mmCIF file of C-alpha atoms and ligand atoms in Angstrom:
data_model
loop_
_atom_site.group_PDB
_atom_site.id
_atom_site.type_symbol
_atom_site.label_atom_id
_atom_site.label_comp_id
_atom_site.label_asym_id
_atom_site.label_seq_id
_atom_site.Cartn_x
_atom_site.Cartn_y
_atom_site.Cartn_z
ATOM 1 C CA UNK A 1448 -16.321 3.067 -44.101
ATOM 2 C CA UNK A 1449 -12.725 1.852 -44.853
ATOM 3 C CA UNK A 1450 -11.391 -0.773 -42.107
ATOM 4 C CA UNK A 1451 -8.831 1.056 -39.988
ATOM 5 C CA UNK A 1452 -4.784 0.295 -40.295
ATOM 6 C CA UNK A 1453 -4.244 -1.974 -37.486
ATOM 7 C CA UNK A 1454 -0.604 -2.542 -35.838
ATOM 8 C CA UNK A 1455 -0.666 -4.947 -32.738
ATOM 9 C CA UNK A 1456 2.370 -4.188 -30.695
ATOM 10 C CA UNK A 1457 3.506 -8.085 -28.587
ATOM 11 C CA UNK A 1458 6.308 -8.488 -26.289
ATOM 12 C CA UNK A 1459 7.625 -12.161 -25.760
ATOM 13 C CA UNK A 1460 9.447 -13.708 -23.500
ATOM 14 C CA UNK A 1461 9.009 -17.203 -23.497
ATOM 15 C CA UNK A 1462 5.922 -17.863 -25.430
ATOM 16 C CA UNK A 1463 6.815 -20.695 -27.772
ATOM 17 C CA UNK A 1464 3.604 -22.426 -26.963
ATOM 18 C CA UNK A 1465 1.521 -19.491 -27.060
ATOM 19 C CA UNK A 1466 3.349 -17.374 -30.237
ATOM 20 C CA UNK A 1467 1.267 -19.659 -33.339
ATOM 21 C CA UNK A 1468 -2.050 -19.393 -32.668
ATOM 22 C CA UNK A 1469 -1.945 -15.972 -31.331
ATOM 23 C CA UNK A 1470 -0.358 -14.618 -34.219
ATOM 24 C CA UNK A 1471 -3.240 -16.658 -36.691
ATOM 25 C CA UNK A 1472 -5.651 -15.448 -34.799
ATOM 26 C CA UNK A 1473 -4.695 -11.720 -34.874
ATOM 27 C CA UNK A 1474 -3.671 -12.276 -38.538
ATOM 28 C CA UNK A 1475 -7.510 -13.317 -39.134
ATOM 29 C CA UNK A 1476 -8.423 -9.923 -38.891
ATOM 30 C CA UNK A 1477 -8.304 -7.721 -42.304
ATOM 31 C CA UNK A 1478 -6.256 -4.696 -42.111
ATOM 32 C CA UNK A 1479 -4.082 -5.985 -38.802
ATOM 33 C CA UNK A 1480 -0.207 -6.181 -38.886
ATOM 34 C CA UNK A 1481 1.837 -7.527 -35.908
ATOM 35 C CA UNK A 1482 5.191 -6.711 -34.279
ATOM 36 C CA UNK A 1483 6.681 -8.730 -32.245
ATOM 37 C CA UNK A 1484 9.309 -7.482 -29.657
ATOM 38 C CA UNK A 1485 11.229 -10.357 -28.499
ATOM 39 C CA UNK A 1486 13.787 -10.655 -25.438
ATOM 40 C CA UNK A 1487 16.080 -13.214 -26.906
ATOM 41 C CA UNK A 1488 13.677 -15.686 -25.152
ATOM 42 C CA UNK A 1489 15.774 -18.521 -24.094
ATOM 43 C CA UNK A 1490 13.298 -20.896 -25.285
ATOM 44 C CA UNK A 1491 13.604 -19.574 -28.820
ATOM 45 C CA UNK A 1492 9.946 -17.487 -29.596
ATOM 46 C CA UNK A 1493 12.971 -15.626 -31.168
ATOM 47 C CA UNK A 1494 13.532 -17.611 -33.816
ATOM 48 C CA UNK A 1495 9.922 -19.024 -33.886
ATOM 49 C CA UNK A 1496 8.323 -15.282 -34.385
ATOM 50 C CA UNK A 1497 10.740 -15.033 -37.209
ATOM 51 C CA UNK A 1498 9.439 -18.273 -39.119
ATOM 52 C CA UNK A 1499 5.936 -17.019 -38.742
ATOM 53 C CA UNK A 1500 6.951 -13.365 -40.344
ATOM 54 C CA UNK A 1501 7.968 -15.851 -43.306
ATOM 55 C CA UNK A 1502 4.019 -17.581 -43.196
ATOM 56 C CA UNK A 1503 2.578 -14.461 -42.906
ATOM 57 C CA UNK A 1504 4.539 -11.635 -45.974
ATOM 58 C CA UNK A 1505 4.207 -8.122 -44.958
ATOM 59 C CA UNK A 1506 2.169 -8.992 -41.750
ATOM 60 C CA UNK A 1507 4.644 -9.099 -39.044
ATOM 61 C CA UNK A 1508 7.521 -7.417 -37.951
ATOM 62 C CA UNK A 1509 10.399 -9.003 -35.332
ATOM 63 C CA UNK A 1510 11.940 -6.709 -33.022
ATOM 64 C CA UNK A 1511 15.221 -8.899 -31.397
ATOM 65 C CA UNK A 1512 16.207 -7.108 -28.162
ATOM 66 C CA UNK A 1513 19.302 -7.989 -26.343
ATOM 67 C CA UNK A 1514 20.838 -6.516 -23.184
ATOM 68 C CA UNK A 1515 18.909 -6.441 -20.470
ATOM 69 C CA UNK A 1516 15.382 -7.286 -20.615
ATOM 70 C CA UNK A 1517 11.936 -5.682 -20.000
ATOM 71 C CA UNK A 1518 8.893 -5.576 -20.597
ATOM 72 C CA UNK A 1519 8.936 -1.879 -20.189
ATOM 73 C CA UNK A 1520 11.948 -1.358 -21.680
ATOM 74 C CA UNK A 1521 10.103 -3.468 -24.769
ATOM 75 C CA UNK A 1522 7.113 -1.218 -25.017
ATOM 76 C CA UNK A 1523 9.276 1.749 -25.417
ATOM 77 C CA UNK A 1524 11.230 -0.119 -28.119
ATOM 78 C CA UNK A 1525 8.446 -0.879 -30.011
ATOM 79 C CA UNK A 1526 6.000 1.731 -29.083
ATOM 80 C CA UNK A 1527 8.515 4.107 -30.567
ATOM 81 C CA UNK A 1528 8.790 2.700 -33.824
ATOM 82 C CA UNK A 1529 5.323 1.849 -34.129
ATOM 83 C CA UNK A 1530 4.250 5.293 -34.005
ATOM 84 C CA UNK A 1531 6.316 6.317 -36.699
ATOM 85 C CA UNK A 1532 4.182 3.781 -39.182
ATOM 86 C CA UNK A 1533 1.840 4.572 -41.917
ATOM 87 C CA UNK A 1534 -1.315 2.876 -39.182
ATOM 88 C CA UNK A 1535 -4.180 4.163 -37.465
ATOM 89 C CA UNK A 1536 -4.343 2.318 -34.311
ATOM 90 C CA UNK A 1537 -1.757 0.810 -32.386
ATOM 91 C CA UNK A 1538 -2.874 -2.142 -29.862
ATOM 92 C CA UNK A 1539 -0.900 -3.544 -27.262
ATOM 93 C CA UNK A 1540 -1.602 -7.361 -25.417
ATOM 94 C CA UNK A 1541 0.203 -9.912 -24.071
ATOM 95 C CA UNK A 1542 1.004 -13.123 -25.997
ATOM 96 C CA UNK A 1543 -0.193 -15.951 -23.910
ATOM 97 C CA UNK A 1544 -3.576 -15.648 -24.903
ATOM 98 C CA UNK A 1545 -4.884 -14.151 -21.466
ATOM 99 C CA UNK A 1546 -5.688 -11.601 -23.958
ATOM 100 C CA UNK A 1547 -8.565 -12.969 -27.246
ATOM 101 C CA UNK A 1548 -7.366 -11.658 -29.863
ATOM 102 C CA UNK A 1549 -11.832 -11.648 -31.301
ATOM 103 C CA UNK A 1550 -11.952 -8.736 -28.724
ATOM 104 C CA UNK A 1551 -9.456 -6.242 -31.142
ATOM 105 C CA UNK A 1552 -12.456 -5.330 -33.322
ATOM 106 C CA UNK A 1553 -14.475 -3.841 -30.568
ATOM 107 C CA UNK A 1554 -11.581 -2.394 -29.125
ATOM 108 C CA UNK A 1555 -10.780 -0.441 -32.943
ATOM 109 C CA UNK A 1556 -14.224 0.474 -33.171
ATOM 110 C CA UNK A 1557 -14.497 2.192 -29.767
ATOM 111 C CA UNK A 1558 -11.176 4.317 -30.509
ATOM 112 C CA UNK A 1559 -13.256 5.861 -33.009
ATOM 113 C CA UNK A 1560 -14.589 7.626 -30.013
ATOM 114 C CA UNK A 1561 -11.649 7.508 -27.631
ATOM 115 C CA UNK A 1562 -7.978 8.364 -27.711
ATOM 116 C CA UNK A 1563 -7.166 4.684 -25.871
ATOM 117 C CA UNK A 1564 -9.579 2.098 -25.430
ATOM 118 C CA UNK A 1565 -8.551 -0.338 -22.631
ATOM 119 C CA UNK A 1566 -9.874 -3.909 -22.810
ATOM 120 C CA UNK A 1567 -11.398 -4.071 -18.868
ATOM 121 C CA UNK A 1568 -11.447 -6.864 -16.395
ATOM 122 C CA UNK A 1569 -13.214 -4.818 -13.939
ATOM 123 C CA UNK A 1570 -16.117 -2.945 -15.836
ATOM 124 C CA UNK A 1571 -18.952 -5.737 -14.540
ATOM 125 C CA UNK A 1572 -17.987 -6.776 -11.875
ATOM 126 C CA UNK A 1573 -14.672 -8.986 -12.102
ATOM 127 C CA UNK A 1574 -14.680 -10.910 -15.451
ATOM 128 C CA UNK A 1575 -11.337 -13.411 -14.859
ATOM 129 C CA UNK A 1576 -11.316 -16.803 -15.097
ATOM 130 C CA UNK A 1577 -8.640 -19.312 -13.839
ATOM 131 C CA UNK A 1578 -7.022 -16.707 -11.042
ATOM 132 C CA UNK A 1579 -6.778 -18.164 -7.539
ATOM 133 C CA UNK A 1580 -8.485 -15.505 -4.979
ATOM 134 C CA UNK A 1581 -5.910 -14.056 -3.736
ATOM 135 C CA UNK A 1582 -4.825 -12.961 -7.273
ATOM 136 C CA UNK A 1583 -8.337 -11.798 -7.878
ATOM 137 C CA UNK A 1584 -8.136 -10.000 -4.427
ATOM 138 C CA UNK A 1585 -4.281 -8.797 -5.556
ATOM 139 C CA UNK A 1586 -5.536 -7.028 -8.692
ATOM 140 C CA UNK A 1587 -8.536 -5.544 -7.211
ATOM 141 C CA UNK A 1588 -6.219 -3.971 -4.749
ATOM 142 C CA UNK A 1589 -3.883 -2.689 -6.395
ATOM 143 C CA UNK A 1590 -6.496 -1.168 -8.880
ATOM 144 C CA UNK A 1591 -8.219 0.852 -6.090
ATOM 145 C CA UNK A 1592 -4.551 1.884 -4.878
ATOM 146 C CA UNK A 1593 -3.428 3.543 -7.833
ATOM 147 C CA UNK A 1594 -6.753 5.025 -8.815
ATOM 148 C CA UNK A 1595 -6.659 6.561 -5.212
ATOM 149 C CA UNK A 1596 -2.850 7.716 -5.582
ATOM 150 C CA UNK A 1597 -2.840 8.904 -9.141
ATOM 151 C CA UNK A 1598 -6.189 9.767 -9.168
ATOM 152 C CA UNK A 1599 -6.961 7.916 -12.716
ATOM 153 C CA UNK A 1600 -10.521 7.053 -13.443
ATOM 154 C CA UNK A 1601 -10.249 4.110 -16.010
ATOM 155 C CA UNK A 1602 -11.455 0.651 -13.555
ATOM 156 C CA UNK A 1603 -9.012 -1.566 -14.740
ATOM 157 C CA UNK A 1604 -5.657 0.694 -15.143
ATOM 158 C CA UNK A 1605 -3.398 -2.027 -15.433
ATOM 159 C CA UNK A 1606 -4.604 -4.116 -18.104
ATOM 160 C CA UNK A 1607 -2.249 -5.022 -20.757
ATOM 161 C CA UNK A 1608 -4.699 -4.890 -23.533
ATOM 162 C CA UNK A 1609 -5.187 -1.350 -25.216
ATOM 163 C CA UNK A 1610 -6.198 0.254 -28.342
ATOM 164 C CA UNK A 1611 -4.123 3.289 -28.757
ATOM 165 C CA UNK A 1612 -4.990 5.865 -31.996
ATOM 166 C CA UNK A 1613 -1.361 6.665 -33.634
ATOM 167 C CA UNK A 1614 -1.755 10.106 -32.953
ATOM 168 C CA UNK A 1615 -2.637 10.185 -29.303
ATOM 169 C CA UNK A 1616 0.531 7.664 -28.840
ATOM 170 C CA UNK A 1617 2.722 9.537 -30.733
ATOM 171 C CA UNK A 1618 2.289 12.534 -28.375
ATOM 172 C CA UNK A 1619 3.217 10.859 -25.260
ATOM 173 C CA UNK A 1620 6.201 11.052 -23.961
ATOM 174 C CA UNK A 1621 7.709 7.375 -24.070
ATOM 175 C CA UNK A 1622 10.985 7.773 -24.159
ATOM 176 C CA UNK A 1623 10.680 9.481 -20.807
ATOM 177 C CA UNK A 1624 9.305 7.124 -18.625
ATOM 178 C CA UNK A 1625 10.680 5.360 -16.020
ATOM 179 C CA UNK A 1626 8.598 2.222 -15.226
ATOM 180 C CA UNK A 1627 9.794 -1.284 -16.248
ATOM 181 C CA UNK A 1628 7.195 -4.148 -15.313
ATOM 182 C CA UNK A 1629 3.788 -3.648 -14.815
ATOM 183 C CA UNK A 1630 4.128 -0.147 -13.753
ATOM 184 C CA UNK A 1631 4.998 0.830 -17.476
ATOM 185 C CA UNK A 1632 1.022 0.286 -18.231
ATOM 186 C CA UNK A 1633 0.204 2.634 -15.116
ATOM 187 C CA UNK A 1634 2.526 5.186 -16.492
ATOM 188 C CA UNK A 1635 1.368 5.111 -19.608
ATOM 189 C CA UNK A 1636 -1.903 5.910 -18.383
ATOM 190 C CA UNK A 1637 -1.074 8.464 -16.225
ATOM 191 C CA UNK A 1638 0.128 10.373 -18.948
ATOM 192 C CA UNK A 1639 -2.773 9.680 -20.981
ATOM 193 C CA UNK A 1640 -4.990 11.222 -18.699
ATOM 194 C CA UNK A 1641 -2.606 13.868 -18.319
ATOM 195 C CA UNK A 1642 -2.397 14.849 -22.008
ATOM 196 C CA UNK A 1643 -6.342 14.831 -21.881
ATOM 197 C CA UNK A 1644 -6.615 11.752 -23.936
ATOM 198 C CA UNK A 1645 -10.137 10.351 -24.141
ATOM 199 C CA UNK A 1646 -10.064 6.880 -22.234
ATOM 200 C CA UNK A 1647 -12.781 4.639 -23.105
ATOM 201 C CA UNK A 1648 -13.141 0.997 -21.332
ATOM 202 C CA UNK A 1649 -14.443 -2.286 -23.211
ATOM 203 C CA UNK A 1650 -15.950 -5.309 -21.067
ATOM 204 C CA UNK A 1651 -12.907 -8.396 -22.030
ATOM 205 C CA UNK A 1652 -12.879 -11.602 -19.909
ATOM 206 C CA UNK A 1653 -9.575 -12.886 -18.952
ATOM 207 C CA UNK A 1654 -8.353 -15.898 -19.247
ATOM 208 C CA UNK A 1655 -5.258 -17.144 -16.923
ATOM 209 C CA UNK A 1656 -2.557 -18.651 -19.437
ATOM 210 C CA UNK A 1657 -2.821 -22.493 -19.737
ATOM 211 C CA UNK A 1658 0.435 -22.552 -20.847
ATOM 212 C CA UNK A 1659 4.359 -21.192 -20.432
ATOM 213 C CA UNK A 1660 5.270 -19.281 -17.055
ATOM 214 C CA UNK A 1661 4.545 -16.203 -15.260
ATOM 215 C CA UNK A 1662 7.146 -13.447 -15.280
ATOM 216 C CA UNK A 1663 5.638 -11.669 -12.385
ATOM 217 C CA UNK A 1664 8.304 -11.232 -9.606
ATOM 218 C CA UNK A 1665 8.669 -9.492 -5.889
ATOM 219 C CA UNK A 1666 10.738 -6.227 -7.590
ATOM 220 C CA UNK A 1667 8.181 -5.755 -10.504
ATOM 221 C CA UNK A 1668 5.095 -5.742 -7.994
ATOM 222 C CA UNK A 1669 6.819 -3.731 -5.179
ATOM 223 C CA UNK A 1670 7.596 -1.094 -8.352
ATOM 224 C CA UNK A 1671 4.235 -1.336 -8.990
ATOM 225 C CA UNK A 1672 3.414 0.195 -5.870
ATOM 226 C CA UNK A 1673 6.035 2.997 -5.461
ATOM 227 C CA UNK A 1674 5.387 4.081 -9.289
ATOM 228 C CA UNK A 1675 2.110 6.081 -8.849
ATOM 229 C CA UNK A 1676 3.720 7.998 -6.097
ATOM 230 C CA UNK A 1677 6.766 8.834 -8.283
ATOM 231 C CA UNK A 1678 4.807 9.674 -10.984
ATOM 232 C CA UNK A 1679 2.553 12.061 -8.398
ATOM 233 C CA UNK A 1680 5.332 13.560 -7.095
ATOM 234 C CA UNK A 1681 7.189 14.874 -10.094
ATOM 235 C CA UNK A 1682 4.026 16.107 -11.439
ATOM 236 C CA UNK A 1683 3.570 18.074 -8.410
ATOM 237 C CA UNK A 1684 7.133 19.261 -7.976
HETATM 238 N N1 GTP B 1151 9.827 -8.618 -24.346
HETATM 239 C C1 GTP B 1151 9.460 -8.966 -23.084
HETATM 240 N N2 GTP B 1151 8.246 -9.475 -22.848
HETATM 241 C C2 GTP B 1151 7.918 -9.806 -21.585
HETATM 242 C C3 GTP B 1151 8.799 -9.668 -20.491
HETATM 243 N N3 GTP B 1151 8.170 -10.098 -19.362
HETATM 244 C C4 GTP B 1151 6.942 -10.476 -19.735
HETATM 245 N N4 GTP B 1151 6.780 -10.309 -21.082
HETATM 246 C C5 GTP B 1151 5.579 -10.581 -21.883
HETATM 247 O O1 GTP B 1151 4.566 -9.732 -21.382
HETATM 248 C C6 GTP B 1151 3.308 -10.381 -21.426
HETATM 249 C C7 GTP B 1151 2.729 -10.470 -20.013
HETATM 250 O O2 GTP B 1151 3.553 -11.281 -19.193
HETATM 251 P P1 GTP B 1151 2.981 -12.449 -18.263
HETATM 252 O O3 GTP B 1151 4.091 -13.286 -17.742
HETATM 253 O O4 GTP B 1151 1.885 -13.156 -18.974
HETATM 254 O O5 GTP B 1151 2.426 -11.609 -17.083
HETATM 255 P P2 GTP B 1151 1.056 -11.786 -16.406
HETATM 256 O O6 GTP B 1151 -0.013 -11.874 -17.437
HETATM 257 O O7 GTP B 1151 0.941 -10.716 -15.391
HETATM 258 O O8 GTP B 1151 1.274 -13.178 -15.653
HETATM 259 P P3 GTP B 1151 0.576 -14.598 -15.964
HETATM 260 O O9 GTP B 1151 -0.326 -14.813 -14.819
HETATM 261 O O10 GTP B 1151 1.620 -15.633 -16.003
HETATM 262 O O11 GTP B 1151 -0.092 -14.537 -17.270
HETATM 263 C C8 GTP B 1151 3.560 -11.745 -22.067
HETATM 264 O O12 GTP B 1151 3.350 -11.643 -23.455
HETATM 265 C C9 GTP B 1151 5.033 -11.977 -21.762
HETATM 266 O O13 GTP B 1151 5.653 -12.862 -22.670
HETATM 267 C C10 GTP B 1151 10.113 -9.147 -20.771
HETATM 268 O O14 GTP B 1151 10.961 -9.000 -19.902
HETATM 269 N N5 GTP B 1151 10.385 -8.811 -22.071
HETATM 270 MG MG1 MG B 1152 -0.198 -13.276 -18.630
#
């Protein structure tokens, strides 16, 4: 069997500590390409990502937004051009490592059966490690919450680690959605289901970042809980 055309879609925003050995050790797979969408991160992961596209010929692509900043807004940057590649599977993960980059095989292989595969927190039991309980508690909320709203049946529905095929991607409607934090993953999904993708789930452990900042603030959580209403009520109207 030939190995599949990988292109593993990263936002940054102030991951200059993070940035080197996730890129090395996505890079160590055969057949995986990287783009990096960038938020003119004040602590220049700008500038690094674009010394590491020199290490690494052919292999990575920069994407240097400006204006406001996202990490919606980023996906639908890249997402867009991605799907408009010569690849087979686009995956999509965060860059401070939360995310091992040794799970992306498992995750290609299973999208040979599945439109998206998610990488899943919540498949046995809770599989996070470094979260203080009432982030555990937080998560496992807000799961339950939207699967009871939107009615989506994936367990962990707002992981940031996915294997897309190009295809299924390609036919959602990106450039519609309205999302900007977190809630951009939700949507996504929503519309997966919706276009009758195949969702398949893959066991990952987590890992909380040992190093940079969180970006999670009180707007991107509270959108996170009006979102699956919104996107229930213009589905019904
Ligand atoms: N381009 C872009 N990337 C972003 C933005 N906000 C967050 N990110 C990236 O999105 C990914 C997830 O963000 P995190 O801050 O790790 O969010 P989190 O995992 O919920 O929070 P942590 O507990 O700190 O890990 C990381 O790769 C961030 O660098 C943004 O506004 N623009
Ligand atoms: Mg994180």
């Amino acid at each position: 069997m030939t190995l599949p055309r990988v292109l593993v879609v990263v936002p940054t925003y102030n991951e200059r500590e993070n940035l080197p050995m996730l890129v090395s050790q996505v890079l160590a797979h055969d057949g995986f390409r990287m783009m990096i969408i960038d938020d003119a991160s004040p602590d220049g992961t700008g500038e690094l990502a674009d010394r590491l596209e020199g290490e690494y010929p052919g292999r990575i692509q920069v994407l240097h937004r400006t204006g406001a900043r996202g990490l919606g807004r980023s996906y639908i940057d890249g997402l867009q051009q991605a799907v408009t590649q010569d690849v087979d599977l686009i995956c999509q993960m965060d860059a401070d490592l939360s995310h091992n980059p040794d799970y992306l095989p498992a995750l290609a292989a299973a999208a040979a059966e599945h439109d998206v595969v998610i990488g899943s927190r919540y498949l046995n039991g809770v599989s996070v490690v470094n979260w203080p309980l009432h982030r555990i508690f937080l998560s496992a909320f807000a799961n339950k919450y939207i699967r009871a709203v939107t009615q989506l049946t994936p367990r962990d529905c707002t992981s940031g680690f996915r294997c897309w095929r190009r295809d299924a991607l390609a036919r959602l409607p990106l450039r519609g959605m309205v999302s900007d934090g977190y809630a951009f993953l939700v949507e996504m999904l929503y519309e997966a289901q919706r276009s009758g993708c195949r969702i398949g789930e893959v066991p990952i452990i987590f890992v909380e970042r040992a190093q940079g900042h969180s970006k999670v603030s009180t707007p991107v959580l509270l959108e996170s809980l009006v979102i699956p209403w919104r996107l229930v009520l213009r589905r019904t109207r």
